[in-house]
Coordinates of C-alpha atoms in Angstrom, one line a residue:
M108 CA 28.0 -3.2 -34.5
Y109 CA 27.7 -1.8 -38.0
F110 CA 28.2 1.5 -39.8
S111 CA 25.4 3.5 -41.4
G112 CA 25.6 6.5 -43.7
N113 CA 23.1 8.7 -45.5
I114 CA 23.6 10.9 -48.5
N115 CA 20.7 13.0 -49.5
V116 CA 21.0 14.7 -52.9
D117 CA 19.1 17.6 -54.4
P118 CA 19.8 17.8 -58.2
A119 CA 20.4 21.3 -59.6
R120 CA 17.2 22.7 -60.9
E121 CA 18.5 23.8 -64.3
A122 CA 20.2 20.4 -64.7
V123 CA 16.9 18.6 -63.9
L124 CA 15.1 20.6 -66.6
Q125 CA 17.9 19.8 -69.2
R126 CA 18.3 16.1 -68.6
K127 CA 19.8 14.1 -71.5
K128 CA 17.7 11.3 -72.9
P129 CA 18.4 7.9 -71.3
T130 CA 20.4 5.7 -73.5
K131 CA 20.8 1.9 -74.1
L132 CA 19.6 -0.1 -71.1
F133 CA 18.2 2.9 -69.3
A134 CA 16.1 3.9 -72.4
K135 CA 14.6 0.4 -72.2
L136 CA 13.9 0.9 -68.5
F137 CA 12.3 4.3 -69.2
H138 CA 10.0 2.9 -71.8
T139 CA 8.9 0.0 -69.6
I140 CA 8.2 2.1 -66.6
S141 CA 6.5 4.9 -68.5
G142 CA 4.4 2.6 -70.7
G143 CA 0.7 3.5 -70.6
L144 CA 1.2 7.0 -69.2
T145 CA -0.8 9.7 -71.0
S146 CA 0.1 12.8 -69.1
P147 CA 3.1 14.7 -70.4
K148 CA 4.0 15.8 -66.8
E149 CA 3.9 12.1 -65.6
E150 CA 6.0 11.1 -68.5
C151 CA 8.5 13.8 -67.8
E152 CA 8.8 12.9 -64.2
T153 CA 9.6 9.3 -65.1
F154 CA 12.0 10.5 -67.8
T155 CA 13.8 12.7 -65.2
A156 CA 14.0 9.9 -62.6
I157 CA 15.5 7.4 -65.1
S158 CA 18.0 10.0 -66.3
I159 CA 19.0 10.5 -62.7
L160 CA 19.3 6.7 -62.2
Q161 CA 21.6 6.5 -65.2
E162 CA 23.8 9.3 -63.8
L163 CA 24.0 7.4 -60.5
N164 CA 24.9 4.3 -62.4
R165 CA 27.9 6.1 -63.7
V166 CA 28.8 7.2 -60.2
F167 CA 28.8 3.6 -58.9
K168 CA 30.4 2.2 -62.1
N169 CA 33.3 4.5 -61.6
M170 CA 33.7 3.2 -58.0
G171 CA 33.7 -0.4 -59.2
I172 CA 30.2 -1.1 -57.7
N173 CA 28.3 -3.4 -60.1
N174 CA 26.4 -6.0 -58.1
I175 CA 22.7 -5.3 -58.0
I176 CA 20.3 -7.0 -55.5
R177 CA 17.0 -5.3 -56.2
L178 CA 15.4 -2.9 -58.7
A179 CA 11.8 -1.9 -57.9
K180 CA 9.2 0.6 -58.9
N181 CA 6.9 1.4 -55.9
D182 CA 6.7 -2.0 -54.2
Y183 CA 7.0 -4.1 -57.3
D184 CA 10.4 -5.8 -57.9
F185 CA 11.5 -5.8 -61.6
Y186 CA 14.7 -7.6 -60.6
F187 CA 15.6 -9.4 -57.3
D188 CA 18.8 -11.4 -56.9
D189 CA 18.2 -14.2 -54.5
E190 CA 21.2 -16.3 -55.7
G191 CA 24.1 -13.9 -55.0
K192 CA 25.0 -13.3 -58.6
A193 CA 28.2 -11.3 -59.2
D194 CA 28.5 -8.3 -61.6
D195 CA 24.9 -8.5 -62.6
L196 CA 24.0 -4.9 -63.1
K197 CA 24.0 -5.2 -66.9
E198 CA 22.1 -8.5 -66.6
A199 CA 19.4 -6.9 -64.5
F200 CA 18.6 -4.3 -67.1
K201 CA 19.2 -6.6 -70.1
D202 CA 16.6 -9.1 -68.8
F203 CA 14.3 -6.3 -67.6
N204 CA 10.9 -7.0 -68.9
I205 CA 7.4 -6.5 -67.5
N206 CA 4.3 -8.2 -68.7
T207 CA 1.7 -6.9 -66.3
D208 CA -0.3 -4.0 -67.6
H209 CA -1.0 -2.7 -64.1
Y210 CA 2.6 -2.1 -63.4
E211 CA 3.3 -0.7 -66.8
S212 CA 0.6 2.0 -66.5
E213 CA 0.9 2.8 -62.8
L214 CA 2.7 6.1 -62.2
F215 CA 5.8 5.6 -60.0
E216 CA 6.0 7.1 -56.5
N217 CA 9.6 5.9 -56.1
I218 CA 12.3 4.0 -57.9
Y219 CA 14.3 1.8 -55.6
L220 CA 17.7 0.3 -56.3
V221 CA 19.8 -1.9 -53.9
L222 CA 23.5 -2.7 -54.6
E223 CA 26.1 -4.7 -52.7
H224 CA 29.8 -4.1 -52.7
E225 CA 32.8 -5.9 -51.2
C226 CA 36.3 -4.5 -50.8
D227 CA 39.3 -5.9 -48.9
A228 CA 38.1 -4.5 -45.6
M229 CA 34.3 -3.9 -45.7
Y230 CA 31.1 -5.3 -47.0
Y231 CA 28.5 -2.7 -48.1
L232 CA 24.8 -2.6 -48.8
I233 CA 23.7 0.5 -50.7
E234 CA 20.1 1.6 -51.2
I235 CA 19.1 4.4 -53.7
N236 CA 15.6 5.8 -53.4
I237 CA 14.4 8.3 -56.1
I238 CA 11.2 9.9 -54.8
R239 CA 8.7 11.5 -57.2
R240 CA 6.9 13.7 -54.6
H241 CA 8.6 14.8 -51.4
A242 CA 8.2 17.3 -48.6
V243 CA 9.3 20.9 -49.3
G244 CA 12.9 21.2 -48.3
A245 CA 13.5 17.4 -48.5
C246 CA 15.9 15.8 -51.1
P247 CA 14.4 13.6 -53.8
I248 CA 17.4 11.3 -53.9
E249 CA 18.2 9.3 -50.8
I250 CA 21.2 7.0 -50.6
T251 CA 21.5 4.7 -47.5
L252 CA 24.6 2.7 -46.8
N253 CA 25.2 -0.1 -44.2
A254 CA 28.7 -1.6 -43.8
S255 CA 30.3 -4.2 -41.7
P256 CA 34.1 -5.0 -41.3
K257 CA 34.9 -8.2 -43.0
V258 CA 37.0 -9.2 -40.0
L259 CA 33.6 -9.6 -38.2
S260 CA 32.2 -11.9 -40.9
K261 CA 31.3 -15.6 -40.3
Q262 CA 33.6 -17.9 -42.2
E263 CA 32.5 -20.4 -44.8
G264 CA 31.3 -23.5 -43.1
E265 CA 31.6 -22.0 -39.6
S266 CA 28.6 -22.7 -37.4
D267 CA 26.8 -19.9 -35.7
E268 CA 27.8 -21.2 -32.3
A269 CA 31.5 -21.5 -33.2
F270 CA 31.4 -18.0 -34.7
K271 CA 29.9 -16.5 -31.6
K272 CA 32.5 -18.2 -29.4
R273 CA 35.4 -17.0 -31.7
L274 CA 34.1 -13.4 -31.7
F275 CA 33.5 -13.2 -28.0
Q276 CA 37.1 -14.4 -27.3
R277 CA 38.8 -12.2 -29.9
F278 CA 37.0 -8.9 -28.9
N279 CA 37.2 -9.2 -25.2
K280 CA 39.3 -6.1 -24.4
Q281 CA 38.5 -2.5 -24.6
S282 CA 41.8 -1.6 -26.4
I283 CA 41.0 -4.1 -29.2
V284 CA 37.4 -2.9 -29.7
D285 CA 38.6 0.8 -29.6
A286 CA 41.2 0.1 -32.3
L287 CA 38.5 -1.8 -34.4
N288 CA 36.1 1.1 -34.2
E289 CA 38.7 3.8 -35.0
H290 CA 40.2 1.8 -37.9
Y291 CA 37.0 1.0 -39.7
T292 CA 35.4 4.3 -39.0
T293 CA 38.2 5.9 -41.0
I294 CA 37.7 3.4 -43.8
F295 CA 33.9 3.9 -43.9
E296 CA 34.2 7.7 -43.9
S297 CA 36.8 7.5 -46.7
F298 CA 34.3 5.4 -48.8
L299 CA 31.6 8.0 -48.1
G300 CA 33.9 10.8 -49.1
K301 CA 34.7 9.0 -52.4
L302 CA 31.0 8.5 -53.1
E303 CA 30.4 12.2 -52.5
L304 CA 33.2 13.2 -54.9
N305 CA 31.8 11.0 -57.6
I306 CA 28.3 12.3 -57.2
K307 CA 29.6 15.8 -57.6
K308 CA 31.6 14.7 -60.6
Y309 CA 28.9 13.0 -62.5
M310 CA 25.8 15.0 -61.4
R311 CA 25.0 18.7 -61.2
I312 CA 23.5 19.2 -57.7
D313 CA 22.2 22.1 -55.6
H314 CA 22.7 20.5 -52.3
L315 CA 24.1 17.4 -50.7
E316 CA 23.8 16.2 -47.1
T317 CA 25.9 13.5 -45.5
Q318 CA 25.6 11.8 -42.1
N319 CA 27.3 8.7 -40.7
Q320 CA 27.4 6.8 -37.4
L321 CA 28.3 3.6 -35.7
N322 CA 25.3 1.6 -34.5
I323 CA 24.8 -1.2 -32.0
I324 CA 21.7 -3.3 -32.3
R325 CA 20.0 -4.1 -29.0
P326 CA 17.8 -7.1 -29.8
K327 CA 14.6 -7.8 -27.8
E328 CA 15.8 -11.4 -27.3
K329 CA 19.1 -13.2 -27.3
V330 CA 20.2 -14.2 -30.8
N331 CA 21.9 -17.6 -31.0
Q332 CA 21.5 -18.3 -34.7
Y333 CA 21.1 -16.0 -37.6
K334 CA 17.8 -17.7 -38.5
D335 CA 16.5 -16.3 -35.3
V336 CA 16.6 -12.8 -36.9
N337 CA 13.3 -11.9 -38.7
P338 CA 13.8 -9.9 -41.9
H339 CA 12.4 -6.4 -41.7
V340 CA 11.7 -4.9 -45.1
G341 CA 11.4 -1.1 -45.2
G342 CA 14.1 -0.2 -42.8
A343 CA 17.9 0.0 -43.3
P344 CA 19.2 -2.5 -45.9
L345 CA 20.9 -4.9 -43.5
Y346 CA 17.6 -5.7 -41.9
A347 CA 16.0 -7.0 -45.1
G348 CA 17.8 -10.3 -45.1
Y349 CA 19.3 -10.1 -48.6
H350 CA 21.1 -13.1 -49.9
G351 CA 24.6 -13.4 -48.6
S352 CA 24.3 -10.6 -46.1
N353 CA 23.8 -13.0 -43.1
N354 CA 27.4 -14.0 -42.9
M355 CA 28.5 -10.4 -43.1
F356 CA 26.0 -8.9 -40.6
F357 CA 25.4 -11.7 -38.1
S358 CA 28.0 -10.1 -35.8
A359 CA 25.8 -6.9 -35.6
W360 CA 23.0 -8.9 -33.9
I361 CA 25.3 -10.3 -31.2
W362 CA 27.5 -7.3 -30.6
S363 CA 25.4 -6.0 -27.7
E364 CA 25.7 -9.3 -25.9
L365 CA 29.4 -9.4 -26.6
M366 CA 29.9 -5.9 -25.0
H367 CA 27.7 -6.8 -22.0
S368 CA 29.5 -10.1 -21.4
N369 CA 32.9 -8.6 -21.7
G370 CA 32.2 -5.5 -19.7
L371 CA 33.1 -3.1 -22.5
Q372 CA 32.6 0.7 -22.6
V373 CA 29.9 1.9 -24.9
Q374 CA 30.8 5.2 -26.4
N375 CA 30.4 7.4 -29.6
S376 CA 27.7 5.2 -31.0
T377 CA 23.9 4.9 -31.5
I378 CA 21.8 2.1 -29.9
V379 CA 19.1 0.9 -32.2
D380 CA 16.4 -1.7 -31.9
D381 CA 15.6 -4.9 -34.0
N382 CA 14.2 -2.7 -36.8
G383 CA 16.9 -0.1 -36.8
T384 CA 14.9 2.5 -34.9
E385 CA 17.3 4.7 -32.9
I386 CA 16.9 4.4 -29.2
M387 CA 19.6 6.7 -27.9
H388 CA 22.9 8.3 -28.8
V389 CA 25.9 7.7 -26.6
G390 CA 28.7 10.3 -26.2
N391 CA 32.4 10.1 -25.7
E392 CA 32.3 9.2 -22.0
G393 CA 29.6 6.5 -22.4
F394 CA 28.9 3.7 -19.9
N395 CA 30.1 0.2 -19.0
A396 CA 27.8 -2.3 -20.7
A397 CA 28.1 -4.8 -17.8
E398 CA 26.7 -2.4 -15.2
S399 CA 23.1 -2.4 -16.6
S400 CA 20.8 -4.4 -18.7
T401 CA 20.9 -1.8 -21.5
L402 CA 22.7 -4.2 -23.8
D403 CA 21.8 -7.5 -22.2
P404 CA 19.3 -9.2 -24.6
E405 CA 18.4 -11.7 -21.9
A406 CA 16.9 -9.0 -19.6
D407 CA 14.4 -6.2 -19.9
F408 CA 15.8 -3.1 -21.4
E409 CA 16.7 -0.2 -19.1
L410 CA 18.5 3.0 -19.6
P411 CA 22.0 3.2 -18.1
E412 CA 22.8 5.5 -15.2
C413 CA 24.7 7.8 -17.3
D414 CA 24.6 11.5 -18.2
D415 CA 26.3 11.0 -21.5
I416 CA 23.3 9.8 -23.5
D417 CA 20.7 11.4 -25.6
V418 CA 17.4 9.5 -25.4
L419 CA 15.3 9.8 -28.5
S420 CA 11.5 10.3 -28.1
S421 CA 9.0 8.7 -30.4
S422 CA 8.7 11.9 -32.3
D423 CA 12.4 11.8 -33.1
T424 CA 12.3 8.3 -34.5
N425 CA 8.9 8.3 -36.3
N426 CA 9.0 11.5 -38.3
D427 CA 6.4 11.6 -41.0
S428 CA 8.0 13.6 -43.8
S429 CA 5.4 12.6 -46.4
G430 CA 3.5 15.8 -46.0
D431 CA 0.2 16.6 -47.8
S432 CA 0.1 17.7 -51.4
S433 CA 0.2 21.3 -50.5
D434 CA 3.6 20.9 -48.9
S435 CA 5.2 18.6 -51.4
G436 CA 6.5 18.9 -54.9
S437 CA 7.9 16.9 -57.8
F438 CA 11.7 17.1 -58.0
F439 CA 11.7 18.4 -61.5
D440 CA 9.3 21.3 -60.9
S441 CA 11.0 24.6 -61.5
P442 CA 10.4 27.4 -58.9
G443 CA 7.0 29.0 -59.5
S444 CA 6.0 26.4 -62.2
D445 CA 2.4 25.2 -62.5
S446 CA 2.4 21.6 -61.2
D447 CA 0.0 20.6 -64.0
S448 CA 2.2 22.0 -66.8
S449 CA 4.7 19.9 -68.7
C450 CA 8.3 20.4 -67.8
S451 CA 10.7 22.3 -70.1
S452 CA 12.7 19.1 -70.6
C453 CA 9.7 18.0 -72.7
S454 CA 11.1 20.0 -75.5
S455 CA 13.4 17.0 -75.1
C456 CA 10.2 15.1 -74.3
S457 CA 8.9 14.9 -77.7
S458 CA 12.1 13.0 -77.1
C459 CA 10.4 11.5 -74.0
S460 CA 7.8 9.6 -76.0
S461 CA 10.2 8.7 -78.8
C462 CA 13.5 7.7 -77.2
S463 CA 13.7 4.1 -78.5

């Protein structure tokens, strides 16, 4: 099992048009990403995105979150930590340098940041996606969180086999699993609440949406070792196989087997597949995992004989929100503005081309 949360943020329109110039490391980032752009509108879009990224940096800095895993423009990684460096947010921007003209001159479609954070109780992976063009009504800033209780982590030097045995023996009673879910749901929701408060403190926003849930991965095949798990880039952050996350999230891949083997009740959770695609929501009554192959990775998947589930159709799990150009807009466009005109922050955007 693991927790997931989504915070979608729509910046206040007047705030977008009055963004302050990026400073210090973020000014360097702006110049690198906007290098070679000739359109004032494109330059302003990049300017606004980097300004938003700097504000989000203040949000996470205030929460003590400073470990960066990945910084990317479109699909190109400017920084990727494959060594598990600690407190490397400043290092990522300090060493930020691009020598490929193609990536300097290419207009961004999204700016992508992945952070990790550990506290006493939980391990978090946090993705921030700033989207240049988005469907009407959608938010241009998407924050995705995955979290796992550290009590479910594999210990240093512990084999995968020993870890599975220990986990299956420890969490073999319904009362123990219920207490685990209740305790860590409270911790996760509290963390999301603090993140919301900091976003509202450091950013002017028009709208903010938050959603969270407890997920159970139902693998297509039994997972005996973490190396059996194939990384899946493009889904939720825990599926990407980032350095160090295997010890923290290995339990998520064997939790369905644990519940099936121990005959535990599945309730108030969402069943997802190997890639994180939602299969079904399970309500408060739920079903016993031992009474069907729903959570048995050694058998073909079947739906449980249960009225307390909401099965998701393909249209529910594969929404295409990209839209065409007629139904999308740039996040800095003011209502009624001409999409080809320069933004009013470009009065600060003579500042755009000169913030050195």
